[in-house]
Amino acid sequence: QVQLVESGGGLVQAGGSLRLSCVASGRFFSTYAMGWFRQAPGKEREFVAARSWSRGTTNYADSVKGRFTISRDNAKNTVYLQMNSLKFEDTAVYYCAAGSSGDYVWDYWGQGTQVTVSS
């Protein structure tokens, strides 16, 4: 069983930055695909960014390309989401996800961290 714990959310003004962290338990973190998703009030959960271990690829939603960066530190079992030039519409609960196959099939989810961007 893998547990994911997110942190780093908060309140920030538009144009500001935040870095989210997600710490994973488990021995095989380095082989997992890791991703970030978000859910705004009244909307469905949507994909933000992910890194695949099996294909060695990184993908971003069009809405965050050039502003957000996903990275991982396998020694710390941690994946990060650096968010720059934040916009009001980035306000959401952000969730970390892990795919044990190494690709974008999400087996595990964190509890979420709130990001609020004031305009």
PDB file of C-alpha atoms in Angstrom:
ATOM      1  CA  GLN A   1       0.000   0.000   0.000  1.00  0.00           C
ATOM      2  CA  VAL A   2       1.264   3.447  -0.922  1.00  0.00           C
ATOM      3  CA  GLN A   3       0.345   6.565   0.991  1.00  0.00           C
ATOM      4  CA  LEU A   4       0.680  10.019  -0.525  1.00  0.00           C
ATOM      5  CA  VAL A   5       0.784  13.170   1.590  1.00  0.00           C
ATOM      6  CA  GLU A   6       0.645  16.586  -0.075  1.00  0.00           C
ATOM      7  CA  SER A   7       1.739  19.884   1.419  1.00  0.00           C
ATOM      8  CA  GLY A   8       2.592  23.405   0.332  1.00  0.00           C
ATOM      9  CA  GLY A   9      -0.811  24.773  -0.529  1.00  0.00           C
ATOM     10  CA  GLY A  10      -2.003  28.145   0.661  1.00  0.00           C
ATOM     11  CA  LEU A  11      -3.198  31.602  -0.280  1.00  0.00           C
ATOM     12  CA  VAL A  12      -1.203  33.579  -2.830  1.00  0.00           C
ATOM     13  CA  GLN A  13      -1.803  36.675  -4.931  1.00  0.00           C
ATOM     14  CA  ALA A  14      -2.170  36.399  -8.680  1.00  0.00           C
ATOM     15  CA  GLY A  15       1.253  36.372 -10.302  1.00  0.00           C
ATOM     16  CA  GLY A  16       2.832  34.688  -7.313  1.00  0.00           C
ATOM     17  CA  SER A  17       4.353  31.241  -6.874  1.00  0.00           C
ATOM     18  CA  LEU A  18       3.873  28.153  -4.752  1.00  0.00           C
ATOM     19  CA  ARG A  19       5.612  24.794  -4.610  1.00  0.00           C
ATOM     20  CA  LEU A  20       3.585  21.748  -3.731  1.00  0.00           C
ATOM     21  CA  SER A  21       5.214  18.618  -2.360  1.00  0.00           C
ATOM     22  CA  CYS A  22       3.971  15.058  -2.239  1.00  0.00           C
ATOM     23  CA  VAL A  23       5.769  12.496  -0.101  1.00  0.00           C
ATOM     24  CA  ALA A  24       5.131   8.846  -0.914  1.00  0.00           C
ATOM     25  CA  SER A  25       5.582   5.805   1.250  1.00  0.00           C
ATOM     26  CA  GLY A  26       6.775   2.575  -0.311  1.00  0.00           C
ATOM     27  CA  ARG A  27       9.962   1.058  -1.669  1.00  0.00           C
ATOM     28  CA  PHE A  28       9.277   1.341  -5.379  1.00  0.00           C
ATOM     29  CA  PHE A  29       8.605   5.053  -5.689  1.00  0.00           C
ATOM     30  CA  SER A  30      11.296   5.544  -8.311  1.00  0.00           C
ATOM     31  CA  THR A  31       9.459   3.240 -10.747  1.00  0.00           C
ATOM     32  CA  TYR A  32       6.041   4.827 -10.318  1.00  0.00           C
ATOM     33  CA  ALA A  33       4.455   7.371 -12.574  1.00  0.00           C
ATOM     34  CA  MET A  34       3.621  10.462 -10.531  1.00  0.00           C
ATOM     35  CA  GLY A  35       1.065  13.086 -11.327  1.00  0.00           C
ATOM     36  CA  TRP A  36      -0.801  16.129 -10.130  1.00  0.00           C
ATOM     37  CA  PHE A  37      -4.483  16.786 -10.591  1.00  0.00           C
ATOM     38  CA  ARG A  38      -6.790  19.548  -9.368  1.00  0.00           C
ATOM     39  CA  GLN A  39     -10.440  20.083  -8.661  1.00  0.00           C
ATOM     40  CA  ALA A  40     -12.079  23.484  -8.473  1.00  0.00           C
ATOM     41  CA  PRO A  41     -15.451  24.002  -6.749  1.00  0.00           C
ATOM     42  CA  GLY A  42     -18.285  22.733  -8.908  1.00  0.00           C
ATOM     43  CA  LYS A  43     -15.923  21.232 -11.478  1.00  0.00           C
ATOM     44  CA  GLU A  44     -14.572  17.783 -12.228  1.00  0.00           C
ATOM     45  CA  ARG A  45     -11.064  16.756 -11.280  1.00  0.00           C
ATOM     46  CA  GLU A  46      -8.641  17.575 -14.085  1.00  0.00           C
ATOM     47  CA  PHE A  47      -5.141  16.582 -15.061  1.00  0.00           C
ATOM     48  CA  VAL A  48      -2.362  19.094 -14.382  1.00  0.00           C
ATOM     49  CA  ALA A  49       1.005  17.387 -14.896  1.00  0.00           C
ATOM     50  CA  ALA A  50       2.633  13.965 -14.761  1.00  0.00           C
ATOM     51  CA  ARG A  51       5.885  12.109 -15.271  1.00  0.00           C
ATOM     52  CA  SER A  52       5.944   8.561 -16.581  1.00  0.00           C
ATOM     53  CA  TRP A  53       8.705   6.232 -15.446  1.00  0.00           C
ATOM     54  CA  SER A  54       8.068   3.635 -18.118  1.00  0.00           C
ATOM     55  CA  ARG A  55       8.126   6.058 -21.065  1.00  0.00           C
ATOM     56  CA  GLY A  56      10.405   8.705 -19.600  1.00  0.00           C
ATOM     57  CA  THR A  57       7.965  11.431 -20.555  1.00  0.00           C
ATOM     58  CA  THR A  58       6.537  14.493 -18.894  1.00  0.00           C
ATOM     59  CA  ASN A  59       3.144  15.925 -19.767  1.00  0.00           C
ATOM     60  CA  TYR A  60       1.308  19.111 -18.857  1.00  0.00           C
ATOM     61  CA  ALA A  61      -2.194  20.410 -19.306  1.00  0.00           C
ATOM     62  CA  ASP A  62      -2.264  23.209 -21.856  1.00  0.00           C
ATOM     63  CA  SER A  63      -3.558  25.587 -19.208  1.00  0.00           C
ATOM     64  CA  VAL A  64      -0.370  25.274 -17.134  1.00  0.00           C
ATOM     65  CA  LYS A  65       2.341  24.794 -19.770  1.00  0.00           C
ATOM     66  CA  GLY A  66       5.173  27.249 -19.291  1.00  0.00           C
ATOM     67  CA  ARG A  67       4.036  28.105 -15.762  1.00  0.00           C
ATOM     68  CA  PHE A  68       4.101  24.813 -13.825  1.00  0.00           C
ATOM     69  CA  THR A  69       6.941  22.305 -13.522  1.00  0.00           C
ATOM     70  CA  ILE A  70       6.739  18.786 -12.149  1.00  0.00           C
ATOM     71  CA  SER A  71       9.879  17.228 -10.715  1.00  0.00           C
ATOM     72  CA  ARG A  72      10.799  14.366  -8.438  1.00  0.00           C
ATOM     73  CA  ASP A  73      13.486  13.482  -5.927  1.00  0.00           C
ATOM     74  CA  ASN A  74      13.599   9.695  -5.733  1.00  0.00           C
ATOM     75  CA  ALA A  75      15.986   9.778  -2.780  1.00  0.00           C
ATOM     76  CA  LYS A  76      13.300  11.611  -0.802  1.00  0.00           C
ATOM     77  CA  ASN A  77      10.314   9.764  -2.289  1.00  0.00           C
ATOM     78  CA  THR A  78       8.951  13.174  -3.166  1.00  0.00           C
ATOM     79  CA  VAL A  79       7.362  14.748  -6.221  1.00  0.00           C
ATOM     80  CA  TYR A  80       7.026  18.502  -6.548  1.00  0.00           C
ATOM     81  CA  LEU A  81       4.848  20.892  -8.489  1.00  0.00           C
ATOM     82  CA  GLN A  82       6.404  24.313  -8.908  1.00  0.00           C
ATOM     83  CA  MET A  83       3.669  26.772  -9.815  1.00  0.00           C
ATOM     84  CA  ASN A  84       4.640  30.188 -11.138  1.00  0.00           C
ATOM     85  CA  SER A  85       2.621  33.094 -12.536  1.00  0.00           C
ATOM     86  CA  LEU A  86      -0.437  31.822 -10.711  1.00  0.00           C
ATOM     87  CA  LYS A  87      -3.840  32.902 -11.929  1.00  0.00           C
ATOM     88  CA  PHE A  88      -7.189  33.135 -10.180  1.00  0.00           C
ATOM     89  CA  GLU A  89      -8.382  30.176 -12.239  1.00  0.00           C
ATOM     90  CA  ASP A  90      -5.643  27.990 -10.732  1.00  0.00           C
ATOM     91  CA  THR A  91      -7.596  28.018  -7.463  1.00  0.00           C
ATOM     92  CA  ALA A  92      -8.430  24.406  -6.609  1.00  0.00           C
ATOM     93  CA  VAL A  93      -7.655  21.473  -4.393  1.00  0.00           C
ATOM     94  CA  TYR A  94      -4.521  19.848  -5.789  1.00  0.00           C
ATOM     95  CA  TYR A  95      -4.098  16.083  -5.567  1.00  0.00           C
ATOM     96  CA  CYS A  96      -1.023  13.937  -5.973  1.00  0.00           C
ATOM     97  CA  ALA A  97      -1.406  10.568  -7.700  1.00  0.00           C
ATOM     98  CA  ALA A  98       0.817   7.545  -8.222  1.00  0.00           C
ATOM     99  CA  GLY A  99       0.744   4.854 -10.886  1.00  0.00           C
ATOM    100  CA  SER A 100       2.435   1.602  -9.882  1.00  0.00           C
ATOM    101  CA  SER A 101       2.672   0.405 -13.488  1.00  0.00           C
ATOM    102  CA  GLY A 102       4.969   3.297 -14.277  1.00  0.00           C
ATOM    103  CA  ASP A 103       2.447   4.783 -16.660  1.00  0.00           C
ATOM    104  CA  TYR A 104      -0.649   6.937 -16.375  1.00  0.00           C
ATOM    105  CA  VAL A 105      -2.948   4.526 -14.579  1.00  0.00           C
ATOM    106  CA  TRP A 106      -3.506   6.026 -11.172  1.00  0.00           C
ATOM    107  CA  ASP A 107      -3.658   3.552  -8.300  1.00  0.00           C
ATOM    108  CA  TYR A 108      -3.105   5.871  -5.356  1.00  0.00           C
ATOM    109  CA  TRP A 109      -4.259   9.356  -4.413  1.00  0.00           C
ATOM    110  CA  GLY A 110      -3.363  11.849  -1.744  1.00  0.00           C
ATOM    111  CA  GLN A 111      -5.840  13.758   0.378  1.00  0.00           C
ATOM    112  CA  GLY A 112      -5.316  17.040  -1.443  1.00  0.00           C
ATOM    113  CA  THR A 113      -4.002  20.480  -0.582  1.00  0.00           C
ATOM    114  CA  GLN A 114      -5.891  23.738  -1.142  1.00  0.00           C
ATOM    115  CA  VAL A 115      -4.425  26.410  -3.395  1.00  0.00           C
ATOM    116  CA  THR A 116      -6.216  29.747  -3.429  1.00  0.00           C
ATOM    117  CA  VAL A 117      -5.144  32.525  -5.769  1.00  0.00           C
ATOM    118  CA  SER A 118      -6.521  35.964  -5.042  1.00  0.00           C
ATOM    119  CA  SER A 119      -7.119  38.296  -7.967  1.00  0.00           C
TER     120      SER A 119
END
